[in-house]
Amino acid sequence: MEKISVTTGKRIQLIDITDKIRDIVHKNGWKDGAVLLFIPHTTAGITINEGADPDVRRDIEETLAQLIPYRGNYRHAEGNSDAHIKTTLTGNSSFVILENGNLKLGTWQSIFFCEYDGPRNRNLWIQHLEE
Amino acid sequence: MEKISVTTGKRIQLIDITDKIRDIVHKNGWKDGAVLLFIPHTTAGITINEGADPDVRRDIEETLAQLIPYRGNYRHAEGNSDAHIKTTLTGNSSFVILENGNLKLGTWQSIFFCEYDGPRNRNLWIQHLEE
Amino acid sequence: MEKISVTTGKRIQLIDITDKIRDIVHKNGWKDGAVLLFIPHTTAGITINEGADPDVRRDIEETLAQLIPYRGNYRHAEGNSDAHIKTTLTGNSSFVILENGNLKLGTWQSIFFCEYDGPRNRNLWIQHLEE
């Protein structure tokens, strides 16, 4: 298993981590199968979406902020229930197929770490699975 | 890795692709482990839900359309931010376990390609993973 | 493939199943790779979120109940469309990495079965995948 670290700078922030994942795949010489990307946190998720136009991730950030408001009628005393709920809606794991040692992504796809209760220092775990 | 193509006919449309996935599994003679189903698009997702009553997928389509409206206060100039957000909420990959060369699904489960910005010609990638 | 059963007690209920999954991993002697957790139902999902404070899962349950109301303008005659929609938003499969025969989870992470149309007797399927 490999780990990468991600430093986030805002409370809600999607950060493109495609290059970091690609570097891990190349460094390990993984050729085929798939990589499992796992976020070991409960207030951060992972998604694959468009990386070309930064307005896409801003629209995702703002729409999720509106859909699940920061301040609401929540019980959890730490005051970050919205971040836990956003994590469940986004999911905390994702997969990418490998082909000839490369990440197999669609033309417009990038991999995003989804911070929902930052800024923080975060981690992501990567496991190679055999085809 | 295998590919299948899906032609969608509406802007928002869940299409049952279970038979297409089953055909790929049989053609390749995959017997056990699992198949990773990966959508290489950023405005389309994948879900496993009820296939028996078409009203279920219509309710999913309409509720997602209401929850994340087509026209909103979005920045992304292409006008399909809602489709990107729906993709993040649904997810772009899924898994099905294989048993004796068959898809192992629950009684009421079908696999749906989720078009959120159609009609378009779309693709789905399938990777077999070993148990 | 292994199966576990889960008995739910309310219509909407997140139940911590981490110990049940851990027992299956130990019983089978699975050492590394990952486990695929698959819910074979269409009105129940799975999520990984905070297990320490039960208020977190209560906030998730209540926020999802408000976001996708039980009674709405749905077509599906069985009256549980909200549960199908919640299942698509949550997802019906998840993954956990294994390391030296143990579930590799973050400090605050627990695995939750998400009942959206209970109370019912439910199942979860577990498949080991090789690294």
mmCIF file of C-alpha atoms in Angstrom:
data_model
loop_
_atom_site.group_PDB
_atom_site.id
_atom_site.type_symbol
_atom_site.label_atom_id
_atom_site.label_comp_id
_atom_site.label_asym_id
_atom_site.label_seq_id
_atom_site.Cartn_x
_atom_site.Cartn_y
_atom_site.Cartn_z
ATOM 1 C CA MET A 1 0.000 0.000 0.000
ATOM 2 C CA GLU A 2 1.210 3.506 -0.821
ATOM 3 C CA LYS A 3 0.286 6.814 0.802
ATOM 4 C CA ILE A 4 0.231 10.363 -0.446
ATOM 5 C CA SER A 5 -0.372 13.522 1.547
ATOM 6 C CA VAL A 6 -2.603 16.402 0.525
ATOM 7 C CA THR A 7 -2.583 19.833 2.143
ATOM 8 C CA THR A 8 -5.857 21.691 1.743
ATOM 9 C CA GLY A 9 -6.297 25.461 2.000
ATOM 10 C CA LYS A 10 -10.028 26.099 2.394
ATOM 11 C CA ARG A 11 -12.964 24.591 4.248
ATOM 12 C CA ILE A 12 -14.477 23.136 1.033
ATOM 13 C CA GLN A 13 -12.024 22.508 -1.755
ATOM 14 C CA LEU A 14 -11.610 20.055 -4.617
ATOM 15 C CA ILE A 15 -7.894 19.511 -5.370
ATOM 16 C CA ASP A 16 -6.642 17.800 -8.525
ATOM 17 C CA ILE A 17 -4.426 14.888 -7.421
ATOM 18 C CA THR A 18 -4.137 13.106 -10.782
ATOM 19 C CA ASP A 19 -0.396 13.774 -11.126
ATOM 20 C CA LYS A 20 0.299 12.529 -7.597
ATOM 21 C CA ILE A 21 -1.532 9.262 -8.323
ATOM 22 C CA ARG A 22 0.237 8.883 -11.675
ATOM 23 C CA ASP A 23 3.629 9.334 -9.988
ATOM 24 C CA ILE A 24 2.852 6.551 -7.482
ATOM 25 C CA VAL A 25 1.818 4.185 -10.279
ATOM 26 C CA HIS A 26 5.011 4.879 -12.253
ATOM 27 C CA LYS A 27 7.275 4.677 -9.190
ATOM 28 C CA ASN A 28 5.878 1.234 -8.298
ATOM 29 C CA GLY A 29 5.924 -0.041 -11.875
ATOM 30 C CA TRP A 30 2.312 -1.176 -11.685
ATOM 31 C CA LYS A 31 1.338 -2.172 -15.221
ATOM 32 C CA ASP A 32 -2.260 -3.378 -15.315
ATOM 33 C CA GLY A 33 -5.271 -4.157 -13.138
ATOM 34 C CA ALA A 34 -6.539 -1.153 -11.246
ATOM 35 C CA VAL A 35 -5.680 1.134 -8.358
ATOM 36 C CA LEU A 36 -8.021 1.564 -5.395
ATOM 37 C CA LEU A 37 -7.910 5.115 -4.032
ATOM 38 C CA PHE A 38 -9.035 5.288 -0.400
ATOM 39 C CA ILE A 39 -9.540 8.388 1.770
ATOM 40 C CA PRO A 40 -8.993 7.454 5.459
ATOM 41 C CA HIS A 41 -10.948 10.465 6.732
ATOM 42 C CA THR A 42 -14.617 11.001 7.597
ATOM 43 C CA THR A 43 -14.904 14.620 6.436
ATOM 44 C CA ALA A 44 -13.242 14.291 3.023
ATOM 45 C CA GLY A 45 -14.098 12.309 -0.098
ATOM 46 C CA ILE A 46 -12.869 11.582 -3.613
ATOM 47 C CA THR A 47 -14.413 12.129 -7.031
ATOM 48 C CA ILE A 48 -13.442 11.912 -10.692
ATOM 49 C CA ASN A 49 -14.689 14.875 -12.709
ATOM 50 C CA GLU A 50 -13.606 17.514 -15.234
ATOM 51 C CA GLY A 51 -10.148 18.966 -14.690
ATOM 52 C CA ALA A 52 -9.901 21.315 -17.694
ATOM 53 C CA ASP A 53 -12.119 24.173 -16.493
ATOM 54 C CA PRO A 54 -11.633 25.119 -12.806
ATOM 55 C CA ASP A 55 -15.178 26.508 -12.818
ATOM 56 C CA VAL A 56 -16.481 22.927 -12.775
ATOM 57 C CA ARG A 57 -14.940 22.173 -9.399
ATOM 58 C CA ARG A 58 -16.032 25.584 -8.093
ATOM 59 C CA ASP A 59 -19.621 24.790 -9.135
ATOM 60 C CA ILE A 60 -19.377 21.402 -7.387
ATOM 61 C CA GLU A 61 -17.986 23.044 -4.219
ATOM 62 C CA GLU A 62 -20.658 25.749 -4.134
ATOM 63 C CA THR A 63 -23.587 23.488 -4.977
ATOM 64 C CA LEU A 64 -22.625 20.982 -2.279
ATOM 65 C CA ALA A 65 -22.239 23.892 0.192
ATOM 66 C CA GLN A 66 -25.790 25.011 -0.626
ATOM 67 C CA LEU A 67 -27.299 21.510 -0.672
ATOM 68 C CA ILE A 68 -25.885 20.559 2.767
ATOM 69 C CA PRO A 69 -25.428 23.845 4.680
ATOM 70 C CA TYR A 70 -22.523 24.331 7.102
ATOM 71 C CA ARG A 71 -24.842 25.581 9.820
ATOM 72 C CA GLY A 72 -28.017 23.577 10.292
ATOM 73 C CA ASN A 73 -30.084 21.760 12.866
ATOM 74 C CA TYR A 74 -27.355 19.178 13.541
ATOM 75 C CA ARG A 75 -26.640 17.240 16.766
ATOM 76 C CA HIS A 76 -22.929 16.415 16.375
ATOM 77 C CA ALA A 77 -21.154 18.779 18.784
ATOM 78 C CA GLU A 78 -18.026 19.276 16.676
ATOM 79 C CA GLY A 79 -19.945 21.500 14.272
ATOM 80 C CA ASN A 80 -18.873 19.695 11.094
ATOM 81 C CA SER A 81 -21.845 17.420 10.437
ATOM 82 C CA ASP A 82 -22.240 18.910 6.971
ATOM 83 C CA ALA A 83 -18.750 17.621 6.106
ATOM 84 C CA HIS A 84 -19.622 14.085 7.248
ATOM 85 C CA ILE A 85 -22.797 14.144 5.137
ATOM 86 C CA LYS A 86 -20.966 15.496 2.065
ATOM 87 C CA THR A 87 -18.459 12.643 2.490
ATOM 88 C CA THR A 88 -21.213 10.020 2.423
ATOM 89 C CA LEU A 89 -22.763 11.596 -0.693
ATOM 90 C CA THR A 90 -19.410 11.809 -2.523
ATOM 91 C CA GLY A 91 -17.923 8.537 -1.322
ATOM 92 C CA ASN A 92 -14.489 7.909 0.199
ATOM 93 C CA SER A 93 -13.042 5.526 -2.395
ATOM 94 C CA SER A 94 -12.599 5.430 -6.148
ATOM 95 C CA PHE A 95 -10.896 3.306 -8.798
ATOM 96 C CA VAL A 96 -8.839 3.838 -11.918
ATOM 97 C CA ILE A 97 -7.983 1.121 -14.441
ATOM 98 C CA LEU A 98 -4.299 0.751 -15.437
ATOM 99 C CA GLU A 99 -3.195 0.020 -19.006
ATOM 100 C CA ASN A 100 0.477 -0.476 -19.905
ATOM 101 C CA GLY A 101 1.526 1.262 -16.691
ATOM 102 C CA ASN A 102 -0.668 4.316 -17.236
ATOM 103 C CA LEU A 103 -3.816 5.603 -15.580
ATOM 104 C CA LYS A 104 -6.696 4.952 -17.973
ATOM 105 C CA LEU A 105 -8.896 8.059 -17.696
ATOM 106 C CA GLY A 106 -11.387 9.658 -20.068
ATOM 107 C CA THR A 107 -10.348 12.759 -22.028
ATOM 108 C CA TRP A 108 -11.752 15.254 -19.538
ATOM 109 C CA GLN A 109 -11.317 13.259 -16.331
ATOM 110 C CA SER A 110 -9.133 14.275 -13.395
ATOM 111 C CA ILE A 111 -9.059 12.781 -9.888
ATOM 112 C CA PHE A 112 -10.048 15.176 -7.109
ATOM 113 C CA PHE A 113 -9.479 15.038 -3.369
ATOM 114 C CA CYS A 114 -12.640 16.573 -1.849
ATOM 115 C CA GLU A 115 -11.922 18.545 1.322
ATOM 116 C CA TYR A 116 -15.114 19.315 3.258
ATOM 117 C CA ASP A 117 -13.710 20.488 6.627
ATOM 118 C CA GLY A 118 -10.355 22.138 5.884
ATOM 119 C CA PRO A 119 -7.844 23.493 5.853
ATOM 120 C CA ARG A 120 -6.059 20.348 7.038
ATOM 121 C CA ASN A 121 -3.204 17.960 6.276
ATOM 122 C CA ARG A 122 -4.793 14.883 4.732
ATOM 123 C CA ASN A 123 -3.808 11.457 3.423
ATOM 124 C CA LEU A 124 -4.842 9.143 0.637
ATOM 125 C CA TRP A 125 -4.060 5.421 0.477
ATOM 126 C CA ILE A 126 -3.460 3.598 -2.799
ATOM 127 C CA GLN A 127 -3.700 -0.157 -3.288
ATOM 128 C CA HIS A 128 -2.888 -1.973 -6.538
ATOM 129 C CA LEU A 129 -5.297 -4.760 -7.510
ATOM 130 C CA GLU A 130 -4.472 -7.465 -10.068
ATOM 131 C CA GLU A 131 -6.544 -8.131 -13.134
ATOM 132 C CA MET B 1 -9.967 -4.136 -20.637
ATOM 133 C CA GLU B 2 -13.252 -4.280 -22.528
ATOM 134 C CA LYS B 3 -15.420 -1.439 -23.798
ATOM 135 C CA ILE B 4 -19.111 -1.135 -24.511
ATOM 136 C CA SER B 5 -20.932 1.748 -26.138
ATOM 137 C CA VAL B 6 -24.201 3.249 -24.949
ATOM 138 C CA THR B 7 -26.377 5.593 -27.015
ATOM 139 C CA THR B 8 -28.573 7.819 -24.911
ATOM 140 C CA GLY B 9 -31.758 9.541 -26.100
ATOM 141 C CA LYS B 10 -32.574 12.210 -23.528
ATOM 142 C CA ARG B 11 -30.744 14.793 -21.433
ATOM 143 C CA ILE B 12 -31.256 12.807 -18.202
ATOM 144 C CA GLN B 13 -31.758 9.086 -18.654
ATOM 145 C CA LEU B 14 -30.989 5.907 -16.739
ATOM 146 C CA ILE B 15 -30.431 3.011 -19.164
ATOM 147 C CA ASP B 16 -30.345 -0.636 -18.065
ATOM 148 C CA ILE B 17 -27.017 -2.078 -19.272
ATOM 149 C CA THR B 18 -27.068 -5.337 -17.280
ATOM 150 C CA ASP B 19 -27.354 -7.539 -20.371
ATOM 151 C CA LYS B 20 -24.455 -5.749 -22.086
ATOM 152 C CA ILE B 21 -22.225 -6.312 -19.045
ATOM 153 C CA ARG B 22 -23.314 -9.958 -18.790
ATOM 154 C CA ASP B 23 -22.454 -10.517 -22.472
ATOM 155 C CA ILE B 24 -18.928 -9.145 -21.947
ATOM 156 C CA VAL B 25 -18.380 -11.408 -18.927
ATOM 157 C CA HIS B 26 -19.542 -14.493 -20.854
ATOM 158 C CA LYS B 27 -17.578 -13.613 -24.011
ATOM 159 C CA ASN B 28 -14.360 -13.299 -21.990
ATOM 160 C CA GLY B 29 -15.006 -16.398 -19.909
ATOM 161 C CA TRP B 30 -14.396 -14.535 -16.640
ATOM 162 C CA LYS B 31 -15.388 -16.932 -13.866
ATOM 163 C CA ASP B 32 -14.832 -15.315 -10.480
ATOM 164 C CA GLY B 33 -13.457 -12.207 -8.759
ATOM 165 C CA ALA B 34 -15.296 -9.044 -9.756
ATOM 166 C CA VAL B 35 -15.755 -6.648 -12.638
ATOM 167 C CA LEU B 36 -14.967 -2.945 -12.278
ATOM 168 C CA LEU B 37 -17.349 -0.811 -14.348
ATOM 169 C CA PHE B 38 -15.866 2.592 -15.168
ATOM 170 C CA ILE B 39 -17.544 5.522 -16.943
ATOM 171 C CA PRO B 40 -14.866 7.619 -18.731
ATOM 172 C CA HIS B 41 -17.092 10.715 -18.876
ATOM 173 C CA THR B 42 -17.592 13.672 -16.530
ATOM 174 C CA THR B 43 -21.320 14.198 -17.136
ATOM 175 C CA ALA B 44 -22.496 10.581 -16.765
ATOM 176 C CA GLY B 45 -22.410 8.108 -13.901
ATOM 177 C CA ILE B 46 -23.352 4.548 -13.002
ATOM 178 C CA THR B 47 -25.686 3.096 -10.388
ATOM 179 C CA ILE B 48 -27.174 -0.252 -9.394
ATOM 180 C CA ASN B 49 -30.867 -0.027 -8.577
ATOM 181 C CA GLU B 50 -34.251 -1.623 -9.286
ATOM 182 C CA GLY B 51 -34.791 -2.753 -12.865
ATOM 183 C CA ALA B 52 -38.260 -4.341 -12.567
ATOM 184 C CA ASP B 53 -40.424 -1.212 -12.422
ATOM 185 C CA PRO B 54 -39.378 1.557 -14.867
ATOM 186 C CA ASP B 55 -41.036 4.073 -12.523
ATOM 187 C CA VAL B 56 -38.089 3.668 -10.142
ATOM 188 C CA ARG B 57 -35.594 5.031 -12.652
ATOM 189 C CA ARG B 58 -38.017 7.777 -13.662
ATOM 190 C CA ASP B 59 -38.297 8.826 -10.013
ATOM 191 C CA ILE B 60 -34.492 8.852 -9.725
ATOM 192 C CA GLU B 61 -34.183 10.926 -12.921
ATOM 193 C CA GLU B 62 -36.809 13.454 -11.843
ATOM 194 C CA THR B 63 -35.642 13.783 -8.247
ATOM 195 C CA LEU B 64 -32.033 14.376 -9.318
ATOM 196 C CA ALA B 65 -33.281 16.950 -11.849
ATOM 197 C CA GLN B 66 -35.100 18.787 -9.058
ATOM 198 C CA LEU B 67 -32.290 18.462 -6.505
ATOM 199 C CA ILE B 68 -29.600 19.848 -8.857
ATOM 200 C CA PRO B 69 -31.442 22.113 -11.345
ATOM 201 C CA TYR B 70 -30.308 22.376 -14.988
ATOM 202 C CA ARG B 71 -30.327 26.169 -14.856
ATOM 203 C CA GLY B 72 -28.777 27.712 -11.760
ATOM 204 C CA ASN B 73 -26.214 30.213 -10.612
ATOM 205 C CA TYR B 74 -23.324 28.243 -12.128
ATOM 206 C CA ARG B 75 -19.995 29.563 -13.459
ATOM 207 C CA HIS B 76 -19.004 26.828 -15.949
ATOM 208 C CA ALA B 77 -19.623 28.380 -19.372
ATOM 209 C CA GLU B 78 -20.704 25.166 -21.107
ATOM 210 C CA GLY B 79 -24.037 25.241 -19.289
ATOM 211 C CA ASN B 80 -23.907 21.653 -17.999
ATOM 212 C CA SER B 81 -22.636 22.140 -14.453
ATOM 213 C CA ASP B 82 -25.668 20.304 -13.105
ATOM 214 C CA ALA B 83 -24.542 17.206 -15.030
ATOM 215 C CA HIS B 84 -21.041 17.365 -13.519
ATOM 216 C CA ILE B 85 -22.509 17.673 -10.014
ATOM 217 C CA LYS B 86 -24.957 14.790 -10.573
ATOM 218 C CA THR B 87 -21.981 12.684 -11.721
ATOM 219 C CA THR B 88 -20.082 13.348 -8.483
ATOM 220 C CA LEU B 89 -23.156 12.481 -6.388
ATOM 221 C CA THR B 90 -23.825 9.246 -8.325
ATOM 222 C CA GLY B 91 -20.208 8.167 -8.848
ATOM 223 C CA ASN B 92 -18.520 7.081 -12.058
ATOM 224 C CA SER B 93 -17.551 3.527 -11.136
ATOM 225 C CA SER B 94 -19.244 0.456 -9.722
ATOM 226 C CA PHE B 95 -18.489 -3.203 -9.072
ATOM 227 C CA VAL B 96 -20.221 -6.531 -9.486
ATOM 228 C CA ILE B 97 -18.996 -9.816 -7.975
ATOM 229 C CA LEU B 98 -18.706 -12.832 -10.338
ATOM 230 C CA GLU B 99 -19.678 -16.362 -9.314
ATOM 231 C CA ASN B 100 -19.238 -19.325 -11.656
ATOM 232 C CA GLY B 101 -19.042 -16.982 -14.628
ATOM 233 C CA ASN B 102 -22.218 -15.084 -13.767
ATOM 234 C CA LEU B 103 -22.911 -11.594 -12.492
ATOM 235 C CA LYS B 104 -23.881 -11.904 -8.821
ATOM 236 C CA LEU B 105 -26.695 -9.379 -8.368
ATOM 237 C CA GLY B 106 -29.553 -9.128 -5.881
ATOM 238 C CA THR B 107 -33.041 -10.168 -6.980
ATOM 239 C CA TRP B 108 -34.160 -6.674 -7.941
ATOM 240 C CA GLN B 109 -30.822 -5.209 -9.017
ATOM 241 C CA SER B 110 -29.987 -3.963 -12.505
ATOM 242 C CA ILE B 111 -26.979 -1.916 -13.616
ATOM 243 C CA PHE B 112 -27.814 1.527 -15.006
ATOM 244 C CA PHE B 113 -25.776 3.921 -17.130
ATOM 245 C CA CYS B 114 -26.771 7.394 -15.871
ATOM 246 C CA GLU B 115 -26.823 9.995 -18.650
ATOM 247 C CA TYR B 116 -26.938 13.542 -17.273
ATOM 248 C CA ASP B 117 -26.130 15.597 -20.394
ATOM 249 C CA GLY B 118 -27.501 13.670 -23.367
ATOM 250 C CA PRO B 119 -28.373 12.630 -25.878
ATOM 251 C CA ARG B 120 -24.855 11.419 -26.674
ATOM 252 C CA ASN B 121 -22.804 8.411 -27.715
ATOM 253 C CA ARG B 122 -21.113 7.153 -24.566
ATOM 254 C CA ASN B 123 -18.676 4.457 -23.468
ATOM 255 C CA LEU B 124 -18.170 2.205 -20.474
ATOM 256 C CA TRP B 125 -14.931 0.387 -19.629
ATOM 257 C CA ILE B 126 -14.877 -3.011 -17.923
ATOM 258 C CA GLN B 127 -11.904 -4.491 -16.076
ATOM 259 C CA HIS B 128 -11.829 -7.966 -14.556
ATOM 260 C CA LEU B 129 -10.194 -8.214 -11.108
ATOM 261 C CA GLU B 130 -9.017 -11.509 -9.572
ATOM 262 C CA GLU B 131 -10.182 -12.780 -6.238
ATOM 263 C CA MET C 1 -17.737 -15.017 -1.558
ATOM 264 C CA GLU C 2 -18.957 -14.561 1.997
ATOM 265 C CA LYS C 3 -22.312 -13.273 3.263
ATOM 266 C CA ILE C 4 -23.370 -11.566 6.437
ATOM 267 C CA SER C 5 -26.886 -10.741 7.569
ATOM 268 C CA VAL C 6 -28.033 -7.459 9.082
ATOM 269 C CA THR C 7 -31.330 -6.939 10.887
ATOM 270 C CA THR C 8 -32.504 -3.341 10.854
ATOM 271 C CA GLY C 9 -34.959 -1.783 13.299
ATOM 272 C CA LYS C 10 -36.103 1.496 11.772
ATOM 273 C CA ARG C 11 -37.075 2.840 8.360
ATOM 274 C CA ILE C 12 -33.862 4.866 8.033
ATOM 275 C CA GLN C 13 -30.931 3.574 10.041
ATOM 276 C CA LEU C 14 -27.148 3.479 9.737
ATOM 277 C CA ILE C 15 -25.779 0.387 11.501
ATOM 278 C CA ASP C 16 -22.077 -0.079 12.308
ATOM 279 C CA ILE C 17 -20.994 -3.383 10.721
ATOM 280 C CA THR C 18 -17.213 -2.964 11.085
ATOM 281 C CA ASP C 19 -16.853 -5.839 13.574
ATOM 282 C CA LYS C 20 -18.891 -8.183 11.362
ATOM 283 C CA ILE C 21 -16.639 -7.429 8.385
ATOM 284 C CA ARG C 22 -13.502 -7.824 10.515
ATOM 285 C CA ASP C 23 -14.708 -11.237 11.727
ATOM 286 C CA ILE C 24 -15.193 -12.452 8.136
ATOM 287 C CA VAL C 25 -11.687 -11.283 7.164
ATOM 288 C CA HIS C 26 -10.115 -13.086 10.146
ATOM 289 C CA LYS C 27 -12.178 -16.249 9.691
ATOM 290 C CA ASN C 28 -11.053 -16.527 6.064
ATOM 291 C CA GLY C 29 -7.447 -15.645 6.787
ATOM 292 C CA TRP C 30 -7.378 -12.973 4.082
ATOM 293 C CA LYS C 31 -4.079 -11.131 4.503
ATOM 294 C CA ASP C 32 -3.726 -8.408 1.906
ATOM 295 C CA GLY C 33 -5.406 -6.890 -1.149
ATOM 296 C CA ALA C 34 -8.847 -5.499 -0.433
ATOM 297 C CA VAL C 35 -12.394 -6.564 0.363
ATOM 298 C CA LEU C 36 -15.311 -5.526 -1.839
ATOM 299 C CA LEU C 37 -18.467 -4.943 0.222
ATOM 300 C CA PHE C 38 -21.618 -5.274 -1.871
ATOM 301 C CA ILE C 39 -25.222 -4.624 -0.811
ATOM 302 C CA PRO C 40 -27.571 -6.806 -2.927
ATOM 303 C CA HIS C 41 -30.606 -4.589 -2.241
ATOM 304 C CA THR C 42 -32.072 -1.570 -4.032
ATOM 305 C CA THR C 43 -33.288 0.330 -0.963
ATOM 306 C CA ALA C 44 -30.142 0.091 1.168
ATOM 307 C CA GLY C 45 -26.572 1.329 0.710
ATOM 308 C CA ILE C 46 -23.184 1.350 2.404
ATOM 309 C CA THR C 47 -20.950 4.162 3.618
ATOM 310 C CA ILE C 48 -17.760 4.634 5.616
ATOM 311 C CA ASN C 49 -18.009 7.466 8.136
ATOM 312 C CA GLU C 50 -17.396 8.359 11.798
ATOM 313 C CA GLY C 51 -18.251 5.660 14.294
ATOM 314 C CA ALA C 52 -17.174 7.349 17.551
ATOM 315 C CA ASP C 53 -20.077 9.769 18.035
ATOM 316 C CA PRO C 54 -23.518 8.288 17.274
ATOM 317 C CA ASP C 55 -24.759 11.817 16.579
ATOM 318 C CA VAL C 56 -22.873 11.733 13.272
ATOM 319 C CA ARG C 57 -24.967 8.890 11.893
ATOM 320 C CA ARG C 58 -28.135 10.465 13.291
ATOM 321 C CA ASP C 59 -27.282 13.692 11.423
ATOM 322 C CA ILE C 60 -26.694 11.692 8.227
ATOM 323 C CA GLU C 61 -30.012 9.845 8.665
ATOM 324 C CA GLU C 62 -31.988 13.021 9.319
ATOM 325 C CA THR C 63 -30.363 15.112 6.612
ATOM 326 C CA LEU C 64 -30.947 12.420 3.979
ATOM 327 C CA ALA C 65 -34.580 12.137 5.183
ATOM 328 C CA GLN C 66 -35.028 15.878 4.645
ATOM 329 C CA LEU C 67 -33.139 16.022 1.339
ATOM 330 C CA ILE C 68 -35.153 13.183 -0.252
ATOM 331 C CA PRO C 69 -38.556 13.176 1.507
ATOM 332 C CA TYR C 70 -40.421 9.921 2.179
ATOM 333 C CA ARG C 71 -43.624 11.304 0.707
ATOM 334 C CA GLY C 72 -43.241 13.192 -2.542
ATOM 335 C CA ASN C 73 -44.516 13.375 -6.086
ATOM 336 C CA TYR C 74 -43.192 9.907 -6.964
ATOM 337 C CA ARG C 75 -44.562 7.429 -9.539
ATOM 338 C CA HIS C 76 -43.317 4.104 -8.140
ATOM 339 C CA ALA C 77 -46.389 2.441 -6.649
ATOM 340 C CA GLU C 78 -44.611 0.713 -3.761
ATOM 341 C CA GLY C 79 -44.211 4.036 -1.959
ATOM 342 C CA ASN C 80 -40.472 3.698 -1.291
ATOM 343 C CA SER C 81 -38.995 5.754 -4.132
ATOM 344 C CA ASP C 82 -37.117 7.898 -1.634
ATOM 345 C CA ALA C 83 -35.244 4.782 -0.469
ATOM 346 C CA HIS C 84 -34.211 3.922 -4.051
ATOM 347 C CA ILE C 85 -32.944 7.467 -4.585
ATOM 348 C CA LYS C 86 -31.035 7.509 -1.285
ATOM 349 C CA THR C 87 -29.411 4.223 -2.351
ATOM 350 C CA THR C 88 -28.163 5.740 -5.622
ATOM 351 C CA LEU C 89 -26.778 8.788 -3.780
ATOM 352 C CA THR C 90 -25.009 6.651 -1.147
ATOM 353 C CA GLY C 91 -23.875 3.818 -3.397
ATOM 354 C CA ASN C 92 -24.306 0.077 -2.868
ATOM 355 C CA SER C 93 -20.659 -0.993 -2.733
ATOM 356 C CA SER C 94 -17.541 0.017 -0.868
ATOM 357 C CA PHE C 95 -13.954 -1.172 -0.379
ATOM 358 C CA VAL C 96 -11.513 -1.601 2.446
ATOM 359 C CA ILE C 97 -7.781 -2.288 2.024
ATOM 360 C CA LEU C 98 -6.308 -5.213 4.002
ATOM 361 C CA GLU C 99 -2.872 -5.077 5.647
ATOM 362 C CA ASN C 100 -1.407 -8.075 7.508
ATOM 363 C CA GLY C 101 -4.858 -9.594 7.831
ATOM 364 C CA ASN C 102 -6.486 -6.463 9.262
ATOM 365 C CA LEU C 103 -8.958 -3.957 7.902
ATOM 366 C CA LYS C 104 -7.014 -0.777 7.112
ATOM 367 C CA LEU C 105 -9.316 2.052 8.206
ATOM 368 C CA GLY C 106 -8.677 5.635 9.268
ATOM 369 C CA THR C 107 -8.758 6.501 12.973
ATOM 370 C CA TRP C 108 -12.387 7.616 12.989
ATOM 371 C CA GLN C 109 -13.756 5.365 10.261
ATOM 372 C CA SER C 110 -16.430 2.721 10.714
ATOM 373 C CA ILE C 111 -18.362 0.834 8.026
ATOM 374 C CA PHE C 112 -22.118 1.447 8.046
ATOM 375 C CA PHE C 113 -24.966 -0.512 6.491
ATOM 376 C CA CYS C 114 -27.478 2.156 5.385
ATOM 377 C CA GLU C 115 -31.084 1.020 5.750
ATOM 378 C CA TYR C 116 -33.488 3.284 3.862
ATOM 379 C CA ASP C 117 -36.688 1.193 3.879
ATOM 380 C CA GLY C 118 -36.641 -0.857 7.075
ATOM 381 C CA PRO C 119 -37.089 -2.565 9.315
ATOM 382 C CA ARG C 120 -35.984 -5.603 7.305
ATOM 383 C CA ASN C 121 -33.645 -8.575 7.287
ATOM 384 C CA ARG C 122 -30.792 -7.653 4.940
ATOM 385 C CA ASN C 123 -27.632 -9.153 3.494
ATOM 386 C CA LEU C 124 -24.170 -7.984 2.563
ATOM 387 C CA TRP C 125 -21.783 -9.856 0.261
ATOM 388 C CA ILE C 126 -18.006 -9.766 0.721
ATOM 389 C CA GLN C 127 -15.448 -10.628 -1.958
ATOM 390 C CA HIS C 128 -11.691 -10.706 -1.408
ATOM 391 C CA LEU C 129 -9.586 -9.183 -4.221
ATOM 392 C CA GLU C 130 -5.849 -9.845 -4.631
ATOM 393 C CA GLU C 131 -3.266 -7.120 -4.755
#
